[in-house]
Each structure stands twice: as structure tokens, then as C-alpha cells.
Short mmCIF file of C-alpha atoms in Angstrom, two decimals:
data_model
loop_
_atom_site.label_atom_id
_atom_site.label_comp_id
_atom_site.label_asym_id
_atom_site.label_seq_id
_atom_site.Cartn_x
_atom_site.Cartn_y
_atom_site.Cartn_z
CA MET A 1 48.99 6.19 5.19
CA ARG A 2 47.55 2.92 4.00
CA VAL A 3 48.94 3.40 0.48
CA SER A 4 52.46 4.02 1.76
CA GLU A 5 52.28 1.07 4.12
CA THR A 6 51.15 -1.14 1.26
CA LEU A 7 54.01 -0.01 -0.95
CA ARG A 8 56.56 -0.72 1.77
CA SER A 9 55.24 -4.20 2.38
CA SER A 10 55.18 -4.94 -1.34
CA PHE A 11 58.77 -3.80 -1.95
CA PRO A 12 60.91 -4.67 1.14
CA LEU A 13 64.29 -2.93 1.22
CA PRO A 14 67.59 -4.22 2.60
CA LEU A 15 68.57 -2.74 5.95
CA GLN A 16 71.50 -0.81 4.48
CA LEU A 17 69.22 1.11 2.10
CA ARG A 18 66.72 2.04 4.79
CA GLY A 19 67.73 5.74 4.94
CA GLN A 20 67.88 7.33 1.51
CA ALA A 21 65.79 4.73 -0.35
CA ALA A 22 63.07 4.87 2.26
CA LEU A 23 62.87 8.63 1.74
CA ARG A 24 62.45 8.14 -2.02
CA TRP A 25 59.65 5.59 -1.44
CA LYS A 26 57.98 7.97 0.96
CA THR A 27 58.06 10.74 -1.67
CA LEU A 28 56.66 8.39 -4.33
CA ALA A 29 53.91 7.25 -1.98
CA GLY A 30 52.94 10.86 -1.34
CA LYS A 31 52.66 11.49 -5.07
CA LEU A 32 50.51 8.40 -5.50
CA ILE A 33 48.21 9.55 -2.71
CA ALA A 34 47.90 12.99 -4.27
CA ALA A 35 47.14 11.49 -7.69
CA LEU A 36 44.50 9.23 -6.16
CA LEU A 37 42.84 12.17 -4.38
CA VAL A 38 42.80 14.18 -7.63
CA LEU A 39 41.24 11.22 -9.45
CA LEU A 40 38.55 10.77 -6.80
CA TYR A 41 37.79 14.49 -6.82
CA SER A 42 37.52 14.47 -10.62
CA LEU A 43 35.16 11.53 -10.53
CA SER A 44 33.02 13.25 -7.94
CA LEU A 45 32.76 16.32 -10.17
CA LEU A 46 31.87 14.15 -13.14
CA GLY A 47 29.14 12.41 -11.13
CA SER A 48 27.62 15.64 -9.93
CA SER A 49 27.54 17.08 -13.44
CA ALA A 50 26.02 13.93 -14.93
CA VAL A 51 23.12 13.30 -12.53
CA PRO A 52 20.21 11.99 -14.62
CA ALA A 53 17.29 14.39 -14.98
CA ALA A 54 14.90 11.76 -13.63
CA GLN A 55 16.93 11.50 -10.42
CA VAL A 56 16.91 15.28 -10.02
CA GLU A 57 13.14 15.32 -10.40
CA ARG A 58 12.72 12.54 -7.83
CA LEU A 59 14.76 14.56 -5.35
CA GLN A 60 12.64 17.63 -6.05
CA LEU A 61 9.42 15.66 -5.58
CA ALA A 62 10.74 14.22 -2.33
CA ALA A 63 11.48 17.76 -1.12
CA LEU A 64 7.81 18.70 -1.56
CA THR A 65 6.83 16.11 1.07
CA SER A 66 9.67 16.88 3.45
CA GLY A 67 8.54 16.56 7.05
CA TRP A 68 5.63 14.27 6.16
CA ASP A 69 7.62 11.16 5.23
CA TRP A 70 6.47 7.99 6.94
CA ASP A 71 9.23 6.52 9.14
CA PHE A 72 9.05 2.88 8.13
CA ILE A 73 12.10 1.77 10.14
CA ARG A 74 10.80 3.21 13.41
CA TRP A 75 7.34 1.78 12.81
CA GLU A 76 8.76 -1.65 11.94
CA ALA A 77 10.88 -1.80 15.10
CA GLY A 78 7.93 -0.90 17.31
CA ALA A 79 5.53 -3.27 15.55
CA ILE A 80 7.87 -6.26 15.74
CA SER A 81 8.55 -5.61 19.41
CA GLN A 82 4.82 -5.45 20.14
CA LYS A 83 4.09 -8.64 18.18
CA LEU A 84 6.85 -10.56 19.97
CA ARG A 85 5.46 -9.54 23.35
CA SER A 86 2.02 -10.67 22.24
CA GLN A 87 3.37 -14.01 21.06
CA ALA A 88 4.99 -14.57 24.43
CA VAL A 89 1.79 -13.83 26.35
CA GLN A 90 -0.61 -15.71 24.02
CA PRO A 91 -3.75 -13.84 25.19
CA ILE A 92 -6.19 -16.10 23.30
CA ARG A 93 -5.01 -19.43 24.68
CA GLN A 94 -8.03 -19.96 26.92
CA LEU A 95 -10.70 -18.67 24.50
CA ALA A 96 -13.07 -21.03 22.71
CA ALA A 97 -13.86 -20.54 19.01
CA LEU A 98 -17.18 -18.80 19.66
CA GLU A 99 -15.58 -16.48 22.21
CA ARG A 100 -12.86 -15.58 19.74
CA ALA A 101 -15.36 -14.74 17.02
CA ALA A 102 -17.43 -12.64 19.42
CA LEU A 103 -14.35 -10.70 20.56
CA VAL A 104 -13.38 -9.89 16.97
CA ARG A 105 -16.87 -8.64 16.16
CA SER A 106 -17.00 -6.56 19.33
CA TYR A 107 -13.61 -5.01 18.56
CA LEU A 108 -14.61 -4.06 15.01
CA ASP A 109 -17.90 -2.61 16.26
CA SER A 110 -15.92 -0.44 18.66
CA ALA A 111 -13.60 0.59 15.83
CA GLN A 112 -16.63 1.80 13.90
CA GLN A 113 -17.74 3.77 16.98
CA ILE A 114 -14.30 5.36 17.22
CA GLY A 115 -14.52 6.40 13.58
CA ALA A 116 -17.96 7.93 14.17
CA VAL A 117 -16.79 9.87 17.24
CA GLU A 118 -13.71 11.11 15.38
CA TRP A 119 -15.96 12.36 12.59
CA GLN A 120 -18.22 14.14 15.10
CA LEU A 121 -15.19 15.74 16.71
CA ASP A 122 -13.93 16.96 13.34
CA GLN A 123 -17.33 18.50 12.68
CA VAL A 124 -17.28 20.32 16.04
CA TYR A 125 -13.89 21.89 15.38
CA ALA A 126 -14.87 22.72 11.81
CA GLN A 127 -17.70 24.98 13.02
CA PRO A 128 -16.84 28.71 13.07
CA ALA A 129 -17.22 30.44 16.41
CA PRO A 130 -20.38 32.54 16.94
CA ALA A 131 -19.87 36.24 16.17
CA ASP A 132 -20.83 37.29 19.72
CA SER A 133 -18.55 34.85 21.49
CA GLY A 134 -15.50 37.00 21.23
CA ALA A 135 -13.52 34.02 20.02
CA ALA A 136 -11.43 33.96 16.92
CA THR A 137 -12.75 32.07 13.93
CA GLY A 138 -12.13 28.30 14.29
CA VAL A 139 -11.94 28.35 18.12
CA PRO A 140 -14.94 26.62 19.73
CA ALA A 141 -17.26 28.67 21.93
CA ALA A 142 -17.96 27.53 25.51
CA ASP A 143 -20.83 25.19 24.67
CA THR A 144 -18.99 23.82 21.65
CA ALA A 145 -15.89 23.33 23.80
CA ARG A 146 -17.89 21.30 26.31
CA GLN A 147 -19.25 19.18 23.49
CA ALA A 148 -15.74 18.63 22.18
CA GLN A 149 -14.52 17.65 25.66
CA ARG A 150 -17.28 15.07 26.00
CA LEU A 151 -16.42 13.59 22.62
CA GLU A 152 -12.70 13.55 23.41
CA ALA A 153 -13.37 11.81 26.73
CA ARG A 154 -15.50 9.22 24.96
CA LEU A 155 -12.79 8.76 22.36
CA THR A 156 -10.15 8.26 25.04
CA VAL A 157 -12.20 5.53 26.75
CA LEU A 158 -12.89 3.71 23.49
CA ARG A 159 -9.24 3.85 22.43
CA GLU A 160 -8.04 2.54 25.79
CA GLN A 161 -10.48 -0.36 25.56
CA GLN A 162 -9.28 -1.12 22.05
CA THR A 163 -5.65 -1.04 23.14
CA LEU A 164 -6.31 -3.67 25.80
CA VAL A 165 -7.91 -6.21 23.45
CA ARG A 166 -6.11 -5.41 20.19
CA PRO A 167 -3.29 -7.99 20.60
CA ALA A 168 -5.83 -10.75 21.26
CA VAL A 169 -8.00 -9.76 18.27
CA GLU A 170 -4.98 -9.67 15.98
CA GLN A 171 -3.92 -13.14 17.14
CA ILE A 172 -7.43 -14.52 16.59
CA ILE A 173 -7.58 -13.29 13.00
CA GLU A 174 -4.00 -14.44 12.35
CA THR A 175 -4.96 -17.92 13.58
CA GLN A 176 -8.15 -18.01 11.54
CA VAL A 177 -6.42 -17.00 8.32
CA GLY A 178 -3.51 -19.32 9.08
CA ASP A 179 -5.88 -22.26 9.57
CA VAL A 180 -7.34 -21.72 6.09
CA LEU A 181 -3.86 -21.48 4.57
CA ALA A 182 -2.92 -24.73 6.30
CA GLN A 183 -6.09 -26.46 5.08
CA GLN A 184 -5.32 -25.42 1.51
CA GLN A 185 -1.66 -26.41 1.93
CA ILE A 186 -0.48 -23.25 0.17
CA SER A 187 3.18 -23.97 0.99
CA GLY A 188 2.95 -27.64 0.12
CA ASP A 189 2.12 -29.05 3.56
CA ARG A 190 0.11 -28.24 6.68
CA ARG A 191 2.49 -25.41 7.57
CA HIS A 192 2.44 -22.04 5.86
CA PHE A 193 5.32 -19.62 5.46
CA PRO A 194 5.67 -16.80 6.18
CA PRO A 195 3.44 -16.87 9.26
CA VAL A 196 0.39 -14.60 9.18
CA TRP A 197 1.44 -11.51 11.07
CA PHE A 198 -0.45 -8.23 10.90
CA THR A 199 -1.30 -5.26 13.06
CA PHE A 200 -4.28 -2.94 13.25
CA THR A 201 -2.56 0.36 12.52
CA GLU A 202 -3.70 3.35 10.52
CA PRO A 203 -1.78 2.83 7.27
CA PRO A 204 0.37 5.57 5.77
CA ARG A 205 -0.97 7.64 2.92
CA LYS A 206 0.42 7.10 -0.54
CA LEU A 207 1.45 9.79 -3.00
CA ILE A 208 1.23 8.71 -6.63
CA VAL A 209 2.59 10.83 -9.48
CA SER A 210 1.75 10.20 -13.13
CA PRO A 211 2.65 11.99 -16.36
CA ARG A 212 -0.26 14.00 -17.71
CA ASP A 213 -0.02 12.58 -21.24
CA ARG A 214 -0.35 8.95 -20.15
CA ILE A 215 -1.40 6.88 -17.15
CA ALA A 216 1.64 5.45 -15.38
CA THR A 217 3.27 5.69 -11.96
CA SER A 218 6.41 7.79 -12.39
CA TYR A 219 6.95 8.35 -8.65
CA TYR A 220 5.40 7.36 -5.36
CA ALA A 221 6.05 7.94 -1.67
CA MET A 222 4.59 6.84 1.65
CA LEU A 223 3.47 9.74 3.83
CA ARG A 224 2.32 10.04 7.42
CA PRO A 225 -1.32 9.06 8.02
CA ASP A 226 -2.01 12.33 9.87
CA LEU A 227 -1.19 14.45 6.80
CA PRO A 228 -3.88 17.20 6.84
CA ALA A 229 -6.25 17.61 3.91
CA GLU A 230 -4.95 21.13 3.22
CA GLN A 231 -1.38 19.87 3.04
CA ARG A 232 -2.40 17.03 0.71
CA ALA A 233 -3.93 19.53 -1.68
CA GLN A 234 -0.84 21.75 -1.52
CA ILE A 235 1.44 18.84 -2.42
CA GLU A 236 -0.77 17.81 -5.33
CA ASP A 237 -1.02 21.38 -6.64
CA ALA A 238 2.74 21.95 -6.35
CA ILE A 239 3.48 18.83 -8.38
CA GLN A 240 0.97 19.94 -11.01
CA ASP A 241 2.30 23.52 -11.18
CA GLU A 242 6.04 22.95 -10.78
CA HIS A 243 6.48 19.61 -12.53
CA ASN A 244 3.51 19.48 -14.93
CA GLN A 245 2.51 16.07 -13.61
CA SER A 246 -0.66 14.62 -12.14
CA ALA A 247 -0.60 13.82 -8.42
CA TYR A 248 -2.90 12.00 -6.04
CA VAL A 249 -2.55 11.44 -2.29
CA THR A 250 -4.77 8.62 -1.11
CA GLN A 251 -5.52 6.48 1.88
CA ILE A 252 -4.68 2.80 1.62
CA GLY A 253 -6.36 -0.02 3.48
CA GLY A 254 -3.29 -2.13 4.02
CA LEU A 255 0.45 -2.39 3.41
CA GLY A 256 2.52 -5.51 2.83
CA ALA A 257 5.20 -4.75 5.42
CA TYR A 258 5.98 -7.41 8.02
CA PRO A 259 3.89 -7.41 10.10
CA THR A 260 1.43 -6.16 7.52
CA ILE A 261 -0.68 -3.09 8.23
CA VAL A 262 -4.48 -3.21 8.10
CA THR A 263 -7.01 -0.58 9.15
CA ASP A 264 -9.69 -1.73 11.59
CA GLN A 265 -12.42 0.77 10.63
CA ALA A 266 -13.92 -1.51 8.00
CA PRO A 267 -16.40 -4.41 7.77
CA LEU A 268 -15.18 -7.83 8.90
CA PRO A 269 -15.16 -9.46 5.40
CA TRP A 270 -13.00 -6.63 4.10
CA VAL A 271 -10.61 -6.98 7.05
CA LEU A 272 -10.26 -10.74 6.53
CA SER A 273 -9.68 -10.37 2.79
CA THR A 274 -7.15 -7.57 3.34
CA VAL A 275 -5.17 -9.56 5.93
CA ALA A 276 -5.06 -12.43 3.42
CA HIS A 277 -4.24 -10.06 0.53
CA GLU A 278 -1.23 -8.63 2.35
CA TRP A 279 -0.07 -12.11 3.38
CA VAL A 280 -0.10 -13.12 -0.28
CA HIS A 281 2.25 -10.20 -1.03
CA ASN A 282 4.65 -11.43 1.67
CA TYR A 283 4.41 -14.96 0.28
CA LEU A 284 5.10 -13.83 -3.30
CA THR A 285 8.17 -11.89 -2.15
CA LEU A 286 9.89 -15.25 -1.75
CA PHE A 287 9.46 -15.90 -5.49
CA PRO A 288 10.19 -14.12 -8.79
CA LEU A 289 6.74 -12.53 -9.15
CA GLY A 290 6.96 -10.71 -5.82
CA LEU A 291 10.64 -9.88 -6.19
CA HIS A 292 9.90 -8.11 -9.48
CA TYR A 293 6.94 -6.12 -8.11
CA ASN A 294 8.37 -2.74 -9.13
CA SER A 295 10.10 -3.86 -12.32
CA SER A 296 7.25 -2.71 -14.56
CA SER A 297 3.64 -1.60 -14.41
CA ASP A 298 2.55 -4.99 -15.77
CA LEU A 299 4.32 -6.81 -12.94
CA THR A 300 2.78 -4.48 -10.37
CA ILE A 301 -0.65 -5.25 -11.83
CA LEU A 302 0.14 -8.98 -11.84
CA ASN A 303 1.12 -8.88 -8.17
CA GLU A 304 -1.85 -6.81 -7.03
CA THR A 305 -4.37 -8.83 -9.02
CA VAL A 306 -3.04 -12.16 -7.78
CA ALA A 307 -3.22 -10.83 -4.21
CA ASP A 308 -6.78 -9.61 -4.84
CA ILE A 309 -7.96 -12.95 -6.25
CA ALA A 310 -6.28 -15.05 -3.57
CA GLY A 311 -7.08 -12.64 -0.73
CA ASP A 312 -10.78 -12.55 -1.57
CA GLU A 313 -10.93 -16.33 -1.78
CA ILE A 314 -9.10 -16.88 1.50
CA GLY A 315 -11.11 -14.16 3.25
CA ALA A 316 -14.41 -15.68 2.09
CA GLN A 317 -13.37 -19.09 3.40
CA VAL A 318 -12.38 -17.63 6.79
CA LEU A 319 -15.74 -15.88 6.99
CA ALA A 320 -17.62 -19.11 6.16
CA THR A 321 -15.57 -21.13 8.65
CA ALA A 322 -15.27 -18.80 11.65
CA TYR A 323 -18.29 -16.51 11.16
CA PRO A 324 -20.93 -18.61 9.32
CA GLU A 325 -23.74 -16.47 10.71
CA LEU A 326 -22.41 -13.50 8.71
CA VAL A 327 -22.25 -15.15 5.30
CA ARG A 328 -25.79 -14.10 4.40
CA GLU A 329 -25.19 -10.60 5.74
CA PHE A 330 -22.15 -10.22 3.47
CA PRO A 331 -23.00 -12.30 0.37
CA GLY A 332 -19.85 -11.38 -1.53
CA LYS A 333 -18.84 -9.51 -4.67
CA ASP A 334 -20.46 -11.90 -7.14
CA GLN A 335 -23.93 -11.64 -5.64
CA PRO A 336 -26.24 -9.95 -8.19
CA ALA A 337 -27.79 -6.64 -7.18
CA PRO A 338 -31.47 -6.86 -6.23
CA SER A 339 -33.96 -5.79 -8.86
CA PRO A 340 -35.69 -2.45 -8.24
CA ALA A 341 -39.20 -2.70 -6.82
CA ASP A 342 -40.50 -0.50 -9.63
CA PRO A 343 -39.87 -2.20 -13.00
CA ASN A 344 -40.05 1.20 -14.71
CA ALA A 345 -37.49 2.78 -12.40
CA PRO A 346 -34.13 3.68 -13.96
CA PRO A 347 -31.34 1.21 -13.22
CA PRO A 348 -29.25 2.00 -10.13
CA PHE A 349 -25.99 3.85 -10.60
CA ASP A 350 -23.29 1.24 -11.29
CA PHE A 351 -19.99 2.64 -10.00
CA ASN A 352 -17.85 -0.08 -11.56
CA LEU A 353 -19.46 0.23 -14.97
CA GLU A 354 -19.27 4.03 -14.98
CA MET A 355 -15.67 4.10 -13.75
CA ARG A 356 -14.57 1.58 -16.36
CA HIS A 357 -16.26 3.67 -19.07
CA THR A 358 -14.50 6.78 -17.73
CA ARG A 359 -11.13 5.08 -17.92
CA GLU A 360 -11.72 3.91 -21.49
CA VAL A 361 -12.64 7.42 -22.68
CA VAL A 362 -9.66 8.97 -20.86
CA ASP A 363 -7.32 6.43 -22.45
CA LEU A 364 -8.74 7.32 -25.85
CA PHE A 365 -8.22 11.06 -25.33
CA LEU A 366 -4.64 10.52 -24.16
CA HIS A 367 -3.89 8.16 -27.04
CA TYR A 368 -4.59 11.03 -29.45
CA GLY A 369 -2.66 13.56 -27.35
CA ARG A 370 -5.74 15.46 -26.16
CA VAL A 371 -4.57 15.92 -22.58
CA GLN A 372 -6.71 18.95 -21.75
CA ASP A 373 -9.84 17.24 -23.10
CA ALA A 374 -9.09 14.19 -20.95
CA GLU A 375 -8.71 16.31 -17.83
CA GLU A 376 -11.88 18.29 -18.48
CA TYR A 377 -13.77 15.05 -19.07
CA MET A 378 -12.50 13.62 -15.77
CA GLN A 379 -13.79 16.67 -13.91
CA ILE A 380 -17.23 16.28 -15.49
CA ARG A 381 -17.27 12.59 -14.53
CA ARG A 382 -16.14 13.39 -10.99
CA GLN A 383 -19.21 15.58 -10.60
CA LEU A 384 -21.38 12.73 -11.87
CA PHE A 385 -19.92 10.34 -9.29
CA ALA A 386 -20.46 12.90 -6.52
CA GLU A 387 -24.10 13.40 -7.54
CA ASN A 388 -24.65 9.65 -7.24
CA GLY A 389 -23.14 9.22 -3.79
CA TYR A 390 -19.44 8.77 -4.63
CA PRO A 391 -17.69 12.04 -3.66
CA LEU A 392 -14.26 11.42 -5.18
CA ARG A 393 -11.73 13.98 -3.97
CA LYS A 394 -9.61 13.57 -7.11
CA LEU A 395 -10.12 11.97 -10.48
CA ASN A 396 -7.01 12.37 -12.60
CA GLN A 397 -4.24 10.41 -14.29
CA ALA A 398 -2.57 9.60 -10.97
CA TYR A 399 -5.88 8.30 -9.59
CA PHE A 400 -6.06 5.82 -12.46
CA ALA A 401 -2.36 4.98 -12.14
CA PHE A 402 -3.01 3.87 -8.55
CA HIS A 403 -6.40 2.19 -8.84
CA GLY A 404 -5.61 0.73 -12.24
CA SER A 405 -2.88 -1.44 -10.72
CA TYR A 406 -5.63 -3.74 -9.40
CA GLY A 407 -6.46 -5.70 -12.53
CA THR A 408 -9.95 -6.70 -11.40
CA GLY A 409 -10.88 -3.19 -10.30
CA ALA A 410 -13.17 -0.73 -12.03
CA ALA A 411 -10.33 1.69 -12.85
CA ALA A 412 -8.33 -0.93 -14.78
CA THR A 413 -8.42 -1.53 -18.51
CA THR A 414 -5.56 -4.01 -18.69
CA PRO A 415 -6.35 -7.55 -19.91
CA ILE A 416 -4.17 -8.97 -17.12
CA GLY A 417 -7.05 -9.08 -14.64
CA PRO A 418 -9.44 -11.13 -16.80
CA LYS A 419 -6.58 -13.41 -17.85
CA LEU A 420 -5.67 -14.16 -14.24
CA GLN A 421 -9.33 -14.82 -13.44
CA ARG A 422 -9.50 -17.30 -16.32
CA LEU A 423 -6.33 -18.96 -15.07
CA ARG A 424 -7.73 -19.31 -11.55
CA ALA A 425 -10.98 -20.76 -12.91
CA ALA A 426 -9.04 -23.34 -14.93
CA LEU A 427 -6.94 -24.57 -11.99
CA PRO A 428 -8.26 -26.97 -9.36
CA ASP A 429 -7.44 -25.00 -6.21
CA LEU A 430 -5.80 -21.88 -4.83
CA ARG A 431 -2.59 -23.71 -3.98
CA THR A 432 -2.06 -24.68 -7.63
CA PHE A 433 -2.90 -21.15 -8.75
CA LEU A 434 -0.31 -19.54 -6.45
CA GLN A 435 2.32 -22.17 -7.25
CA THR A 436 1.80 -21.37 -10.94
CA VAL A 437 1.80 -17.59 -10.88
CA ARG A 438 4.61 -17.14 -8.35
CA TRP A 439 7.18 -17.89 -11.09
CA PHE A 440 5.83 -15.30 -13.55
CA THR A 441 8.11 -12.43 -14.54
CA SER A 442 6.00 -11.00 -17.38
CA GLU A 443 2.55 -11.03 -18.94
CA THR A 444 4.00 -13.42 -21.51
CA ASP A 445 4.39 -16.05 -18.80
CA LEU A 446 0.68 -15.67 -18.03
CA ASP A 447 -0.20 -16.07 -21.71
CA GLU A 448 1.95 -19.19 -21.98
CA ALA A 449 0.33 -20.73 -18.88
CA LEU A 450 -3.12 -20.16 -20.38
CA ALA A 451 -1.97 -21.64 -23.69
CA ARG A 452 -0.64 -24.77 -21.98
CA LEU A 453 -3.95 -25.23 -20.17
CA ALA A 454 -5.84 -24.80 -23.44
CA ARG A 455 -3.83 -27.62 -25.02
CA THR A 456 -4.54 -30.08 -22.18
#
């Protein structure tokens, strides 16, 4: 109807021709509509027959996780609503600095207790029923059921207590991190943008897929945090068997949504650094570096490494300012390991050193096309890590694709991490560092910044 109405308005007819001429225009309009429908149908057939293979594979990979997708929109709506209510109430207004610090420490201690009780509860339900109980395998016997009920009751109390104080604890940490950002004038003045906004929520799990013949992220998806271990293994195996790719489903400690997501079952220095790390991601999103996060693996590594460097520095300053009594307890990453009491004792197992060596050997195998050798070597190394207290669930190409995106991490072999560390060391403060790197859109920009500094 719209086409015919357009034609009539474009070619007005005299009143005396309204009868027969109008009929001819109506017939022509009908033909035009039919032709347009045929054209649209033809284009739709062309599109369906020319879908790129990569898009088809992405759809197939997404189907493997159907039902376990993390609903970001629903989570975001609920989180923003909760944060706005908290901002209106301002639960920390009457608390002094020492009271705020004590409340944060108490909350995180309780979070550790919750984690311990959850682990105990998992162990109870993992026990097979006694043979004489008459219960089916996996169903707790009467005494085990009572033990489980006691643990569940304890868990309920702890969670209710956490729910009551969580908004206040989040506001305290947001204020503490924000104060450090203001002191360093990250945004150019005493204000910082975006505001520090995070929530203690169990983060989603992340599925990473990598080709087997090289280490690169070819696909990723966010999955629900309650994804069972058995289901994780099934997804990984299906991707390996059906798509001949390496897969790894992992927990993450934080996510740069807004508000950002941070887990609370971790030590305080880690929490502070992670809150700052995720804020840096939100800050960089306002500039080319953050906007190009997914443009290439190098830009992903640039973003993550910048957030690591800045987040660790901000977190350490918050710890020294708001929790000075804990600085000695958590001396930081750069503190040298204590010497063994026995000078003849073998050196302690160095996870970072061993993981970096593993990555280098795997890269070498893959460079020469020896995929099976690389995978067998990774399994041997995984056993070594487990024997030395690091029970890695997976060690494959996808593992390195994920952990290798953090340029200062043990699983990375890229020169981007050391280059960014040199750049930070050459600049006077964190504000200058962030104002420099936020405009980067490639590793070449980093090289040019280092070259300019070398000439000055």
C-alpha cells in the first residue's frame, strides 16, 4: 500500500482522468510491489546460501552452550537498580575510616567462611550412601543428611548477614578506590570518570575456544556461574570432537560491566586490585584503546596488561592508605621469596617460571606443526603442576589463549607486557601512563611511544 500511495502522490492526475488512469496506476503499482517482493525474496535466498563458514561455526558453538548462556541484560538491570537504591540510602555516611576498614575486613572474612562451608557441603553430597542404608547412590544417609542440614542452615545465616552489609562494604571500597583516583588526578582533575561502581557477585564463567594448531581466541562466550563441572567437561569435549578445536571453560575473578563484577571470596589486596583493574577497563572504553579491545589479539593483550599494571598500582595504594596494618601481611608481587632454611634444599617450585617455560615449548611445537606433540607435552606438564600443588583442570591451547592475554602473566610470551612495564617505569606517574596508552590502537603505537621517550 505504501508504494501505491507514494506513486499517486508523486504523479497527481487531473480530476477528469481519475477513473481509467487511476486503474492503470493501480495495476502498475501492483506490478512494482510484486517485483519488489521477488527481489527481496531473491536477496534472502542469496544471503542464506552465502553465509560465511565462520558464522555457521559460531552458531554451532553457541548451540552447544544453549541453556547455560549468562543473561547480561537481566543482570545489568538488577545490578543498576540495586546500586541506585544503595546510593540513595548512603549506608556508610556515619562510619569513621577505621569502622569502614573493619567492616570490609569482617565482610571478606565471612565470605571466606561461606566458601569453606560451601566446600564442606559439596563434600557431603559427593559421598556415596552406605550400602546398608537402602538409599540410592548419591543420596545422603540419615546422619549425612543431618550434617548437610546443619551446614545449609549455617550457610543461610552467613549469606543473610552478608546481604545486609554488602551495599555498605561495596560503597566503602568504591570510596577508597575513588579517593586514590582523585589523588592521582587520573581524569585531569580531582574528579574521576566514570565513577567507581562495582558489585560483589559471582562472575559468569567464560568459554574460550582456540584452534589446535595455534594459540588464539577464535570464539568466546559468557556462561552461567552455576554451570556444573560435568557440563563444563561435556562442552569442552564436544568442541574438541565436533569442531577439532581446543576449549576451556574457566572462572573469572571480575568482569568490566557497569557496575563491574568482582568475587568476594578472595584476599583483600586482590579484591582492591581487581576493583581498580575493572575500573580501568571502563575508563579505557571512553578512548581508542578500550574501544578496540576486540579488534585483535594484540589489542586485547594491550588492554588487559594496562589494566593489570594500573589496577595493581591503584590497589596497592588503597591498601597502604586505608589498611596500613595489612601492608606487611601482603607485601606484594615484587617481594622476593624467602630463602629456604636448608641451603642444600632444592629450590621451591616456581609456578611462573615453569608455566612460562611450558608456553615457550608449546609455541615451538606448534610453530613446526607438531600439534599432537604439543598436546601430549601439555598433559605431562599438567601432571607436574598438580604434583607441586597446582591442580590445573585443563592445560591446552585455549588455556593459553585466555591466560596469555595478560601480558605480565606467566602464560604470556608476547613482548607487549615487558614493553608496557618499561613505559610505565619511564613515565612520572600513573596519570601520565594512562593518558599515553589510552590513544594506542596497535603495538606500533607502543613502540613509537618508547622510541620518543628514548630520544628525550
